[in-house]
Short mmCIF file of C-alpha atoms in Angstrom, two decimals:
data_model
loop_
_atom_site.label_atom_id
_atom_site.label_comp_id
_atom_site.label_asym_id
_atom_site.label_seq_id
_atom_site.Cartn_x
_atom_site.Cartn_y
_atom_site.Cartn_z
CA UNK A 550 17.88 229.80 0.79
CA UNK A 551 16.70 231.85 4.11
CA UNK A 552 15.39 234.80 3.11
CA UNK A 553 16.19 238.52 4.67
CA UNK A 554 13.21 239.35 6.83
CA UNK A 555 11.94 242.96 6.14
CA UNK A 556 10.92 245.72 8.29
CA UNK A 557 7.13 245.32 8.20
CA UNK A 558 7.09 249.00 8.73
CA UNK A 559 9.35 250.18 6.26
CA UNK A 560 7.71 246.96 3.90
CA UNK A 561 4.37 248.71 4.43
CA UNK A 562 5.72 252.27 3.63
CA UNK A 563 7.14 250.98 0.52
CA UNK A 564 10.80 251.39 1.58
CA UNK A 565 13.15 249.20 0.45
CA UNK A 566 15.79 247.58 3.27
CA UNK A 567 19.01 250.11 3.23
CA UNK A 568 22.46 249.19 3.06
CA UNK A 569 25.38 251.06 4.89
CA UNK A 570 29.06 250.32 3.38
CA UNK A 571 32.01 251.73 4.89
CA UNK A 572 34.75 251.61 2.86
CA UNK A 573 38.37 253.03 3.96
CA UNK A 574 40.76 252.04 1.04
CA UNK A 575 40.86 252.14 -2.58
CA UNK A 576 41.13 248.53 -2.99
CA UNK A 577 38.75 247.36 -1.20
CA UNK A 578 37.07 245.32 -4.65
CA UNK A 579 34.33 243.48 -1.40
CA UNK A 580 32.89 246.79 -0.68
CA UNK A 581 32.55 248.59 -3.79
CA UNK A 582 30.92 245.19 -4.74
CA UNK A 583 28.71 245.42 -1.84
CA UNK A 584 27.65 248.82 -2.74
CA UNK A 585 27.17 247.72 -6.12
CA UNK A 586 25.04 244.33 -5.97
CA UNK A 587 22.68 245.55 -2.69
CA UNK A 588 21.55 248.58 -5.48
CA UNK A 589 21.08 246.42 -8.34
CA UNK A 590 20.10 242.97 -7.06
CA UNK A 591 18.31 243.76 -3.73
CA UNK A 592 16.86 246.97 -4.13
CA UNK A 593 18.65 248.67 -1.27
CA UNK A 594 19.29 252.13 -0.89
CA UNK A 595 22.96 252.14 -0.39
CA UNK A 596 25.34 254.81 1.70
CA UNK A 597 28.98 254.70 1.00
CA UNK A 598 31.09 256.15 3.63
CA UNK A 599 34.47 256.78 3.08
CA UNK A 600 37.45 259.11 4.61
CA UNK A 601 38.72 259.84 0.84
CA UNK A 602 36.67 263.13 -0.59
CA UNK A 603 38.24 262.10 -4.16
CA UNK A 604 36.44 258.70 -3.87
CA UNK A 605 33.09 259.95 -2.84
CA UNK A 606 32.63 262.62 -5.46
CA UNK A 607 33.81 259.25 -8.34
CA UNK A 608 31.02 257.87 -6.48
CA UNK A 609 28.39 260.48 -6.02
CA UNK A 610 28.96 261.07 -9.97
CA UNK A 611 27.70 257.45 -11.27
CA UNK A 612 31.73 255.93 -11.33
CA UNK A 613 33.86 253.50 -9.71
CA UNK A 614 36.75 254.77 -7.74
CA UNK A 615 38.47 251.92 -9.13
CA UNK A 616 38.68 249.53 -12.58
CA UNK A 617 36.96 246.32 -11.99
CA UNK A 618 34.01 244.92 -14.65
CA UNK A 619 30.41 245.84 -14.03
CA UNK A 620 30.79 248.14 -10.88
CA UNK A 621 30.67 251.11 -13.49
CA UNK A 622 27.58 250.02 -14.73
CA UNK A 623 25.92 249.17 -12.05
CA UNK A 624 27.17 252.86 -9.87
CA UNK A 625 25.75 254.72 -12.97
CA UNK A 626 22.22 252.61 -12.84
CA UNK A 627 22.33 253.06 -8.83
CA UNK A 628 22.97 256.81 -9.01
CA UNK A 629 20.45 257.28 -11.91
CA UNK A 630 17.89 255.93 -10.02
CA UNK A 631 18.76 257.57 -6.65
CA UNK A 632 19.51 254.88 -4.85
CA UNK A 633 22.83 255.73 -4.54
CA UNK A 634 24.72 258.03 -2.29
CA UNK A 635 28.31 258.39 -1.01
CA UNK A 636 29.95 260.46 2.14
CA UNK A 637 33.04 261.59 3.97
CA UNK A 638 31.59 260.72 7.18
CA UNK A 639 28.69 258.71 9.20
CA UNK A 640 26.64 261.41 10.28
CA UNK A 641 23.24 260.45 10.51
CA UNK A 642 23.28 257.06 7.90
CA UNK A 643 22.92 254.89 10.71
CA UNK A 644 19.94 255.96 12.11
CA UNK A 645 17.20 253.66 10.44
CA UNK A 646 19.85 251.44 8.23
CA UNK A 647 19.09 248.26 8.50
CA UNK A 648 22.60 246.87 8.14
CA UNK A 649 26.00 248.30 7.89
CA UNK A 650 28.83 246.52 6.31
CA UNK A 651 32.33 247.36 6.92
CA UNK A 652 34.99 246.70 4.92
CA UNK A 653 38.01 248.85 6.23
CA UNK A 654 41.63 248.04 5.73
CA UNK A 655 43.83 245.66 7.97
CA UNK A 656 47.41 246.47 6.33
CA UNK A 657 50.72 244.51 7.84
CA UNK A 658 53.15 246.41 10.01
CA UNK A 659 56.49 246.36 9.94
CA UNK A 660 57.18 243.23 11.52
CA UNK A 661 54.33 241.38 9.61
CA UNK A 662 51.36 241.30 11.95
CA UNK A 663 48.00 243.34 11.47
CA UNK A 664 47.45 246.93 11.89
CA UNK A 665 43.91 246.74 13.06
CA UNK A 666 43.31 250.49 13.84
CA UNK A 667 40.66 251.09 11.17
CA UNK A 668 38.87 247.58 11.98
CA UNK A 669 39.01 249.57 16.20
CA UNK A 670 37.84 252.81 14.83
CA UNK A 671 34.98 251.60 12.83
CA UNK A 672 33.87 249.40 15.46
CA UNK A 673 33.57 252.39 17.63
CA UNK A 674 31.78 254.45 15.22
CA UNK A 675 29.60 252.16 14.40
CA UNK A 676 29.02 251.53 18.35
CA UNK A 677 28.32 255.21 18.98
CA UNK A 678 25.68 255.18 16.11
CA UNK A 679 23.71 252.33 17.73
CA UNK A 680 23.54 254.44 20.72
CA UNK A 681 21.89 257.24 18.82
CA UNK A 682 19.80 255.43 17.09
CA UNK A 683 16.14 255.03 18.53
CA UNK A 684 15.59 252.39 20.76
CA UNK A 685 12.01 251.31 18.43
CA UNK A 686 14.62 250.91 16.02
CA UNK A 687 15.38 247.07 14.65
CA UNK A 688 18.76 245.52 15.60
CA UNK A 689 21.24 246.88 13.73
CA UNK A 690 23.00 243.86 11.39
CA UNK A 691 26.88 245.01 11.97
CA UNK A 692 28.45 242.82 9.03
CA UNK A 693 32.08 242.73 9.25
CA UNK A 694 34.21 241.62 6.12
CA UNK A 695 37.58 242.54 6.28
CA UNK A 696 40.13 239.89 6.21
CA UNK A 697 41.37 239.53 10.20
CA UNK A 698 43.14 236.71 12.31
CA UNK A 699 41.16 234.63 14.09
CA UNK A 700 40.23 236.49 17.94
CA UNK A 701 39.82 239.58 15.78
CA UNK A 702 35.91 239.83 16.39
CA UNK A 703 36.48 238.72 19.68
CA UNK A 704 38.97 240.66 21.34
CA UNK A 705 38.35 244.40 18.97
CA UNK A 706 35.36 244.53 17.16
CA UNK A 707 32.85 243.48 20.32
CA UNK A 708 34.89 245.04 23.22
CA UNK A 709 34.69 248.39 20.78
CA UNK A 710 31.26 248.12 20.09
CA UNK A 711 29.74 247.50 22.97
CA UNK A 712 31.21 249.85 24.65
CA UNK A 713 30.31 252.36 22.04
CA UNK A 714 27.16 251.31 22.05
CA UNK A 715 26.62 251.21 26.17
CA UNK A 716 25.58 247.89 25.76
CA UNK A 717 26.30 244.33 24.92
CA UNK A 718 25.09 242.97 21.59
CA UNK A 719 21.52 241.21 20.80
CA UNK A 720 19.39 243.92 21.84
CA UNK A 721 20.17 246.72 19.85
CA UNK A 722 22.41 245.57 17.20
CA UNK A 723 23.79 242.23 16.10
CA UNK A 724 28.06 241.40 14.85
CA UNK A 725 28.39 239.21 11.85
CA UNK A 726 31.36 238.30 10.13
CA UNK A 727 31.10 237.27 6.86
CA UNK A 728 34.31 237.11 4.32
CA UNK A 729 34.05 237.65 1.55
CA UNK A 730 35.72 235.17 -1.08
CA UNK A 731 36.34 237.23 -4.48
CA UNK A 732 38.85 237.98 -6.92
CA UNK A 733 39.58 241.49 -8.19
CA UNK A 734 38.79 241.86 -12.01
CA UNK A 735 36.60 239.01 -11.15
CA UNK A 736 34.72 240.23 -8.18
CA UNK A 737 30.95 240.63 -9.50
CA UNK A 738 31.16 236.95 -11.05
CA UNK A 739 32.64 235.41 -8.49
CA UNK A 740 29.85 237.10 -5.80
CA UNK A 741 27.12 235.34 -7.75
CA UNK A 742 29.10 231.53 -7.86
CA UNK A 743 30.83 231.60 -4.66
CA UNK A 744 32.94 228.77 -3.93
CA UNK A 745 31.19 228.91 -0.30
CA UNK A 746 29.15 231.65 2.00
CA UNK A 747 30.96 231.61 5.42
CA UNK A 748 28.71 233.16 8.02
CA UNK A 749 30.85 233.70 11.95
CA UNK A 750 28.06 234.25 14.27
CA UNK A 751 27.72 235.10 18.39
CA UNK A 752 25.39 231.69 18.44
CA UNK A 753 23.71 229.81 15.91
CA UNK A 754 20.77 231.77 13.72
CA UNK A 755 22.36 235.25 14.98
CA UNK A 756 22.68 236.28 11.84
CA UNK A 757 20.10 234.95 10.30
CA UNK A 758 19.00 238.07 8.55
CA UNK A 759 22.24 237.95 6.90
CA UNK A 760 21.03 235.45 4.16
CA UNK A 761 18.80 237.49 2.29
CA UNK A 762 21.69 238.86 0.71
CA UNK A 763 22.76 236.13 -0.59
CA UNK A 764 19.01 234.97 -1.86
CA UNK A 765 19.22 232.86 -4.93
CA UNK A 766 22.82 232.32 -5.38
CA UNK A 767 23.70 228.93 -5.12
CA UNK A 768 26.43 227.80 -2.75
CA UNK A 769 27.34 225.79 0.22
CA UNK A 770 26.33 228.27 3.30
CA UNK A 771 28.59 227.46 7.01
CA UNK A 772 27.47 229.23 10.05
CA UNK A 773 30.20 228.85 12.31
CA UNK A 774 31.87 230.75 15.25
CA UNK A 775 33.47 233.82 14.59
CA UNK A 776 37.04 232.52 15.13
CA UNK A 777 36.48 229.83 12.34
CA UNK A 778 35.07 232.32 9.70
CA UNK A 779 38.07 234.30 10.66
CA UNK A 780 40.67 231.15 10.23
CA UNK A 781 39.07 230.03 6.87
CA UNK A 782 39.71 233.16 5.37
CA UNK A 783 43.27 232.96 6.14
CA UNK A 784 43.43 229.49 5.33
CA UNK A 785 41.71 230.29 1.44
CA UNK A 786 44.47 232.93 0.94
CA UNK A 787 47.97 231.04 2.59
CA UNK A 788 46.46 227.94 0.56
CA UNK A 789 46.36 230.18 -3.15
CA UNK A 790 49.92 231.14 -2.23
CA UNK A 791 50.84 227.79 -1.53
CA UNK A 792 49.82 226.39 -4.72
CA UNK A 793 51.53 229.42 -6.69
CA UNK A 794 54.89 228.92 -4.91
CA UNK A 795 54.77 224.99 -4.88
CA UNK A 796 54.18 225.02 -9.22
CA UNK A 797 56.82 227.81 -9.60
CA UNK A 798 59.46 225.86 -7.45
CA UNK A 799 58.16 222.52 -9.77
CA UNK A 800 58.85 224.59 -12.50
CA UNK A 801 62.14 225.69 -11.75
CA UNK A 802 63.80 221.83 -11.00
CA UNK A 803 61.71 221.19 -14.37
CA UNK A 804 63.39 223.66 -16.47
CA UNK A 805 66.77 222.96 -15.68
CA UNK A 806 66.47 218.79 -16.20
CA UNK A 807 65.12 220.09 -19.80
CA UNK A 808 61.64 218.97 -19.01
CA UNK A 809 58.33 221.27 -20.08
CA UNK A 810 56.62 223.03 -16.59
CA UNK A 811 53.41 222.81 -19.02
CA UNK A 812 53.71 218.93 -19.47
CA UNK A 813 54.03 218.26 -16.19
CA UNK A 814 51.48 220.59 -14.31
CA UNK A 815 49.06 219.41 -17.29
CA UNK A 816 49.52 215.51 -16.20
CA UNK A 817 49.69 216.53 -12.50
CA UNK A 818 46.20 218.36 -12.67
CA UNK A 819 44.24 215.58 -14.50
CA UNK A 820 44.81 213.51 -10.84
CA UNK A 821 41.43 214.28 -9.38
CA UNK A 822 41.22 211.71 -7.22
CA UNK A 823 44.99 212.47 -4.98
CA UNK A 824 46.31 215.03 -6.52
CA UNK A 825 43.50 218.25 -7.03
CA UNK A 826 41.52 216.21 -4.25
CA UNK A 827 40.33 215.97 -0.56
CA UNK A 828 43.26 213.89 0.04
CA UNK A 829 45.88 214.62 2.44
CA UNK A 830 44.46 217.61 3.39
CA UNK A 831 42.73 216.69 6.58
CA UNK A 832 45.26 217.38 9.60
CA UNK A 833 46.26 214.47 11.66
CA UNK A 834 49.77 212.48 12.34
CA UNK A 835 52.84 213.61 9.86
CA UNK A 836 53.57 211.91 6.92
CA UNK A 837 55.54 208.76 6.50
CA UNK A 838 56.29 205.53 4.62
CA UNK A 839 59.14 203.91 2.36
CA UNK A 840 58.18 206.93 -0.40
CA UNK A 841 57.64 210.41 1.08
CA UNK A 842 59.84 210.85 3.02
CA UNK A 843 62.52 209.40 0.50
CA UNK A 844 61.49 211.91 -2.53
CA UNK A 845 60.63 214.80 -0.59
CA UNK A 846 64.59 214.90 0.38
CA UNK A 847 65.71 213.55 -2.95
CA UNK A 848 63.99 216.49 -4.55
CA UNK A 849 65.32 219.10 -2.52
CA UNK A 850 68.94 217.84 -2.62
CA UNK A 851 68.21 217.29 -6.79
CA UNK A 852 67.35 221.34 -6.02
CA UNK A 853 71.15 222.16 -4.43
CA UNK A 854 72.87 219.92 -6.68
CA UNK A 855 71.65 222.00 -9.41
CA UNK A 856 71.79 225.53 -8.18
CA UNK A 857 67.90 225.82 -8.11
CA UNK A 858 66.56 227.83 -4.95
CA UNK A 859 63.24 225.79 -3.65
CA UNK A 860 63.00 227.01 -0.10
CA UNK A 861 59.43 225.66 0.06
CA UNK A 862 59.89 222.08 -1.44
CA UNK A 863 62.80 222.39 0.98
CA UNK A 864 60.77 223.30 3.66
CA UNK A 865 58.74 220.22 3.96
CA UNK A 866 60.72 217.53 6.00
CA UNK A 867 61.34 220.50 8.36
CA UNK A 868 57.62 221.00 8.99
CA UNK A 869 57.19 217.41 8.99
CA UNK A 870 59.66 217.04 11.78
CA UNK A 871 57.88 219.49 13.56
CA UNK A 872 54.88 217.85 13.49
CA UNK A 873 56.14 215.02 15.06
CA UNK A 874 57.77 216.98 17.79
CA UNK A 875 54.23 218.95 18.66
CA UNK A 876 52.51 214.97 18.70
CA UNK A 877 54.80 213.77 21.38
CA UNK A 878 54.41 217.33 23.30
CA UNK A 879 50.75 216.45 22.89
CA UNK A 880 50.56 212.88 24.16
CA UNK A 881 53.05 213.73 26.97
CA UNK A 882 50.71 216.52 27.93
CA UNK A 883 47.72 213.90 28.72
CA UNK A 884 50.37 211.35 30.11
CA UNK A 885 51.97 211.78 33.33
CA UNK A 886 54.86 209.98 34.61
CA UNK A 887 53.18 206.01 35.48
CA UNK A 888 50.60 206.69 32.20
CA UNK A 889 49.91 203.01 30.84
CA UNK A 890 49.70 203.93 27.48
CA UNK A 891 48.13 201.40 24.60
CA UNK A 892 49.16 202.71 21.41
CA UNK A 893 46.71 201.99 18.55
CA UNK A 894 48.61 201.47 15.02
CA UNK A 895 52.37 201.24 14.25
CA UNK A 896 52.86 201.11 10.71
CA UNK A 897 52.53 204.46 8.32
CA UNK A 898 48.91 203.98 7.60
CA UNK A 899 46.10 201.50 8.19
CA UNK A 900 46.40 197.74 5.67
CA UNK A 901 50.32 197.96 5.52
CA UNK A 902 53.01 196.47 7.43
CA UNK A 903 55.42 198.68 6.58
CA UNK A 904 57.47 200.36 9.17
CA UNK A 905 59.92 202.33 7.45
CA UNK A 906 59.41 206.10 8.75
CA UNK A 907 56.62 205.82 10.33
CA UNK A 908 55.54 208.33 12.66
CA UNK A 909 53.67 206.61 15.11
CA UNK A 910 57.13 204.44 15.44
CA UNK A 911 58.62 207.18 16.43
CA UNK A 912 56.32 208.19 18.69
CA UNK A 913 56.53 204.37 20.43
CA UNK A 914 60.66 204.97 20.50
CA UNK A 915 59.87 208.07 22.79
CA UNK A 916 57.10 207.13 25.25
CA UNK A 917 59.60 204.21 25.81
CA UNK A 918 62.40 207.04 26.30
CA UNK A 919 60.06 208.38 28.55
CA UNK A 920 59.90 205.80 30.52
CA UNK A 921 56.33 204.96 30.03
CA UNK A 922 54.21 201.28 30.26
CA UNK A 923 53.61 200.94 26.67
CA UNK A 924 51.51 198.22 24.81
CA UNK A 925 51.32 198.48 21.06
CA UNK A 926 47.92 197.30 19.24
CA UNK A 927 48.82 196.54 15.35
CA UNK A 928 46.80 194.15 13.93
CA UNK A 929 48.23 194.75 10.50
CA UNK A 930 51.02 193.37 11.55
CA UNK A 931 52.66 189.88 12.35
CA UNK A 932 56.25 190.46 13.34
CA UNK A 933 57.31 186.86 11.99
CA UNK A 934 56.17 187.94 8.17
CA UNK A 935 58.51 191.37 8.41
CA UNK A 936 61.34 190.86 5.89
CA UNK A 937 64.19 193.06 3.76
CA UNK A 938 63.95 196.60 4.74
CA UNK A 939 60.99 196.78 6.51
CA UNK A 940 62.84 193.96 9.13
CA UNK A 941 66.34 196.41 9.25
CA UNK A 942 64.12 199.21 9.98
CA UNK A 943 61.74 197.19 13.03
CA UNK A 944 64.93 195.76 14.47
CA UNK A 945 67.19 199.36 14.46
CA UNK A 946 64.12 201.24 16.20
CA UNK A 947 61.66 198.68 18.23
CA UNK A 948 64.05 195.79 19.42
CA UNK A 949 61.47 195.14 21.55
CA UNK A 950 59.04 194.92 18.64
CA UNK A 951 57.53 191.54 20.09
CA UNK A 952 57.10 191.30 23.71
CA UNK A 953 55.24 195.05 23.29
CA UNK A 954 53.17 194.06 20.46
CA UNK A 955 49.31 192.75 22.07
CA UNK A 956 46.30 190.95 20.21
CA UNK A 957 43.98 190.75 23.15
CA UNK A 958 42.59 194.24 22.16
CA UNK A 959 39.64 194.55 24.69
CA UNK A 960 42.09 193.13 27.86
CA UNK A 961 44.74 195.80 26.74
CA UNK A 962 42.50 198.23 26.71
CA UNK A 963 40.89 197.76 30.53
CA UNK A 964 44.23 197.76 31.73
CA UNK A 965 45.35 201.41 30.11
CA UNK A 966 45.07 204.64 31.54
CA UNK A 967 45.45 206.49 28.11
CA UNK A 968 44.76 205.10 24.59
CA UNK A 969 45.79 206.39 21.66
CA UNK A 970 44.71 205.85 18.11
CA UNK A 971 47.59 206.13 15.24
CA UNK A 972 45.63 205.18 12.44
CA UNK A 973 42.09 204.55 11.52
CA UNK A 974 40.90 201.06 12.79
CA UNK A 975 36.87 201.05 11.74
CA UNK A 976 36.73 197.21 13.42
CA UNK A 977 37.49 198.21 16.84
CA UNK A 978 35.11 199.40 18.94
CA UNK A 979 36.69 201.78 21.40
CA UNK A 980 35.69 201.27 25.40
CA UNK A 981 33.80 203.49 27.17
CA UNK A 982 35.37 205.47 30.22
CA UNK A 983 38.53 205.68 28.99
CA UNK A 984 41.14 208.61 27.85
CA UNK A 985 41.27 208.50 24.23
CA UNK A 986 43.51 210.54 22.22
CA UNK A 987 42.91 210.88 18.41
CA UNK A 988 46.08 211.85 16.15
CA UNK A 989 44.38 210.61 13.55
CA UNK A 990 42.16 213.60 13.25
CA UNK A 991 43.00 216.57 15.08
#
């Protein structure tokens, strides 16, 4: 674990590294958690700032402005041991902190999107109080954790600061975003056995002073851009509200054939290896096959014919579709008209020969559409062993199956100007110098 490098002058004075919070709203569980662990665990003097006077006296008097387990405890400690303290405004806090952490509100408007006024303001607080500071001062660690859409740090937080601040950052202070990944009425637990620390930075080791607070807790750490820690927050959250809407639609078709929701989310969660897995959650081409496709539309009409509203289960061959829609807008963007295209893979996934709603089919039917010189490279299949359905379905959408099918992979591949890969083929080695277009992993 990297450890938080101290002050050596506050270090020699005996000071221990202080902690700035700003908290704006009542529910904001990642602050008061903040406030709480940086007292107790790191040995911080703490300064909580927020706009509420109500909140600041709970605070000031050794209590949690809201109920969540061991912040009470741990505010009472703090306070009792004056290391504590809470305020309506900045003032002066800022002037030898050695990190602030903001955790202000981002509520939807109307129409959905963020209000990001607070995340603005703060920035341009916090700006203003880098300026004061004095310039033998250590960089100021500006760690931002409220949840925001990816561009957010980007495009609001550093425009604000630095121009609060007079300057751009490295000098004088230093942006982090850092989300923070717990669960009210859960919140101190799940800080000490995060599923993950997520660390946006300006540049690799920017925030490297960040750490410390996370010194001894055991998790996997990612220092990434800022848009990414941004997106993976966002991603964590849609994904929990995924999974609740996707069992509660399950349990509604379940209910009404007579069948136990327990029974079969029980069964359905012991599948470790597809089901609560890795698998199929690693973007690439769009589903397909004789089975997916099938049951994904039998289930929804089994939903209508039945009176059972699953607009999410329902939802799925839509998105699907669209899927396949953006793939051909994306190969079409890196083809123009007189492309030779050599298509790697044709059937659903890699050691199959089946056909049947396949995706990169599809995509063959329309770069022929198009007009394009297409070659197809398939070596899991032989056109002469295709029988029953799988036949029907080669002969209704690639008549031409045959004559575009090559096995010379190497000579094909000189004579393209763009080559695509469908499917994962480990025993091909790709040529150098060419365009190469992966749908297999976005």
């Amino acid at each position: 674990m990297i450890h938080l490098l101290p002050d050596p002058a506050r270090t020699a004075a005996g000071v221990a590294p202080r902690f700035l919070v700003i908290i704006r709203i009542v529910t904001a569980i990642a602050a008061l958690v903040c406030l709480a662990l940086a007292t107790l665990v790191h040995g911080a003097t703490v300064v909580g700032v927020d706009v509420n006077p109500q909140k600041v006296e709970t605070a000031n008097a050794g209590r949690s402005p809201v109920k969540e387990p061991g912040v009470e405890e741990t505010f009472a400690r703090a306070r009792a041991e004056s290391r504590l303290t809470a305020a309506t405004t900045l003032g002066s806090t800022l002037a030898d902190a050695d990190v602030v952490v903001a955790c202000v509100g981002t509520p939807s408007c109307e129409d959905g999107s963020l209000q990001l006024s607070y995340v603005s303001s703060v920035s341009e607080e916090i700006g203003t109080a880098v300026r004061q500071r004095s310039p033998e001062c250590r960089p100021l660690l500006c760690v931002f954790r409220s949840t925001m859409l990816p561009g957010t740090m980007e495009t609001v937080v550093l425009p604000k600061l630095s121009a609060a601040a007079g300057e751009p950052a490295g000098r004088r202070y230093e942006p982090v975003y850092n989300p923070e990944f717990m669960r009210e009425s859960t919140a101190i637990a799940d800080y000490f056995t995060p599923p993950k620390i997520v660390v946006g930075e300006r540049f690799p080791g920017a925030a490297q002073e960040l750490y410390g607070i996370y010194d001894g807790i055991d998790a996997p750490v990612f220092q990434v851009p800022f848009a990414v820690a941004e997106m993976v927050k966002y991603v964590d959250n849609y994904f929990h509200a995924l999974k609740v809407s996707f069992a509660n639609e399950i349990a509604g078709l379940a209910r009404i054939s007579a069948v136990n929701p327990t029974d079969v989310t029980r069964i359905f969660l012991s599948d470790t290896k597809l089901n609560v897995s890795p698998y199929y959650l690693r973007p690439g081409n769009a589903f397909g096959g004789s089975c997916l496709p099938k049951d994904v539309r039998a289930l929804g009409a089994f939903g209508r014919e039945r009176g059972v509203h699953v607009p999410l289960l329902q939802s799925v061959i839509a998105s699907n579709t669209a899927h396949k829609s953006f793939i051909a807008r994306l190969v079409l963007a890196h083809a123009p008209k007189g492309t030779r295209i050599l298509q790697m893979g044709l059937t659903f996934k890699p050691d199959t020969d089946d056909l049947r709603e396949s995706p990169l089919v599809e995509l063959a039917v329309t770069l022929l559409e198009q007009g394009y010189d297409l070659s197809l490279f398939e070596p899991d299949l032989k056109p002469e062993q295709l029988v029953g359905a799988n036949l029907a379905f080669a002969h209704a959408h690639l008549a031409r199956l045959s004559e575009l099918l090559v096995t010379d992979f190497a000579r094909a591949a000189a004579r393209a100007d763009l080559i695509i890969l469908g499917k994962a083929m480990p025993g091909v080695k790709m040529p150098s110098g060419k365009e190469f277009l992966n749908l297999y992993r976005l």
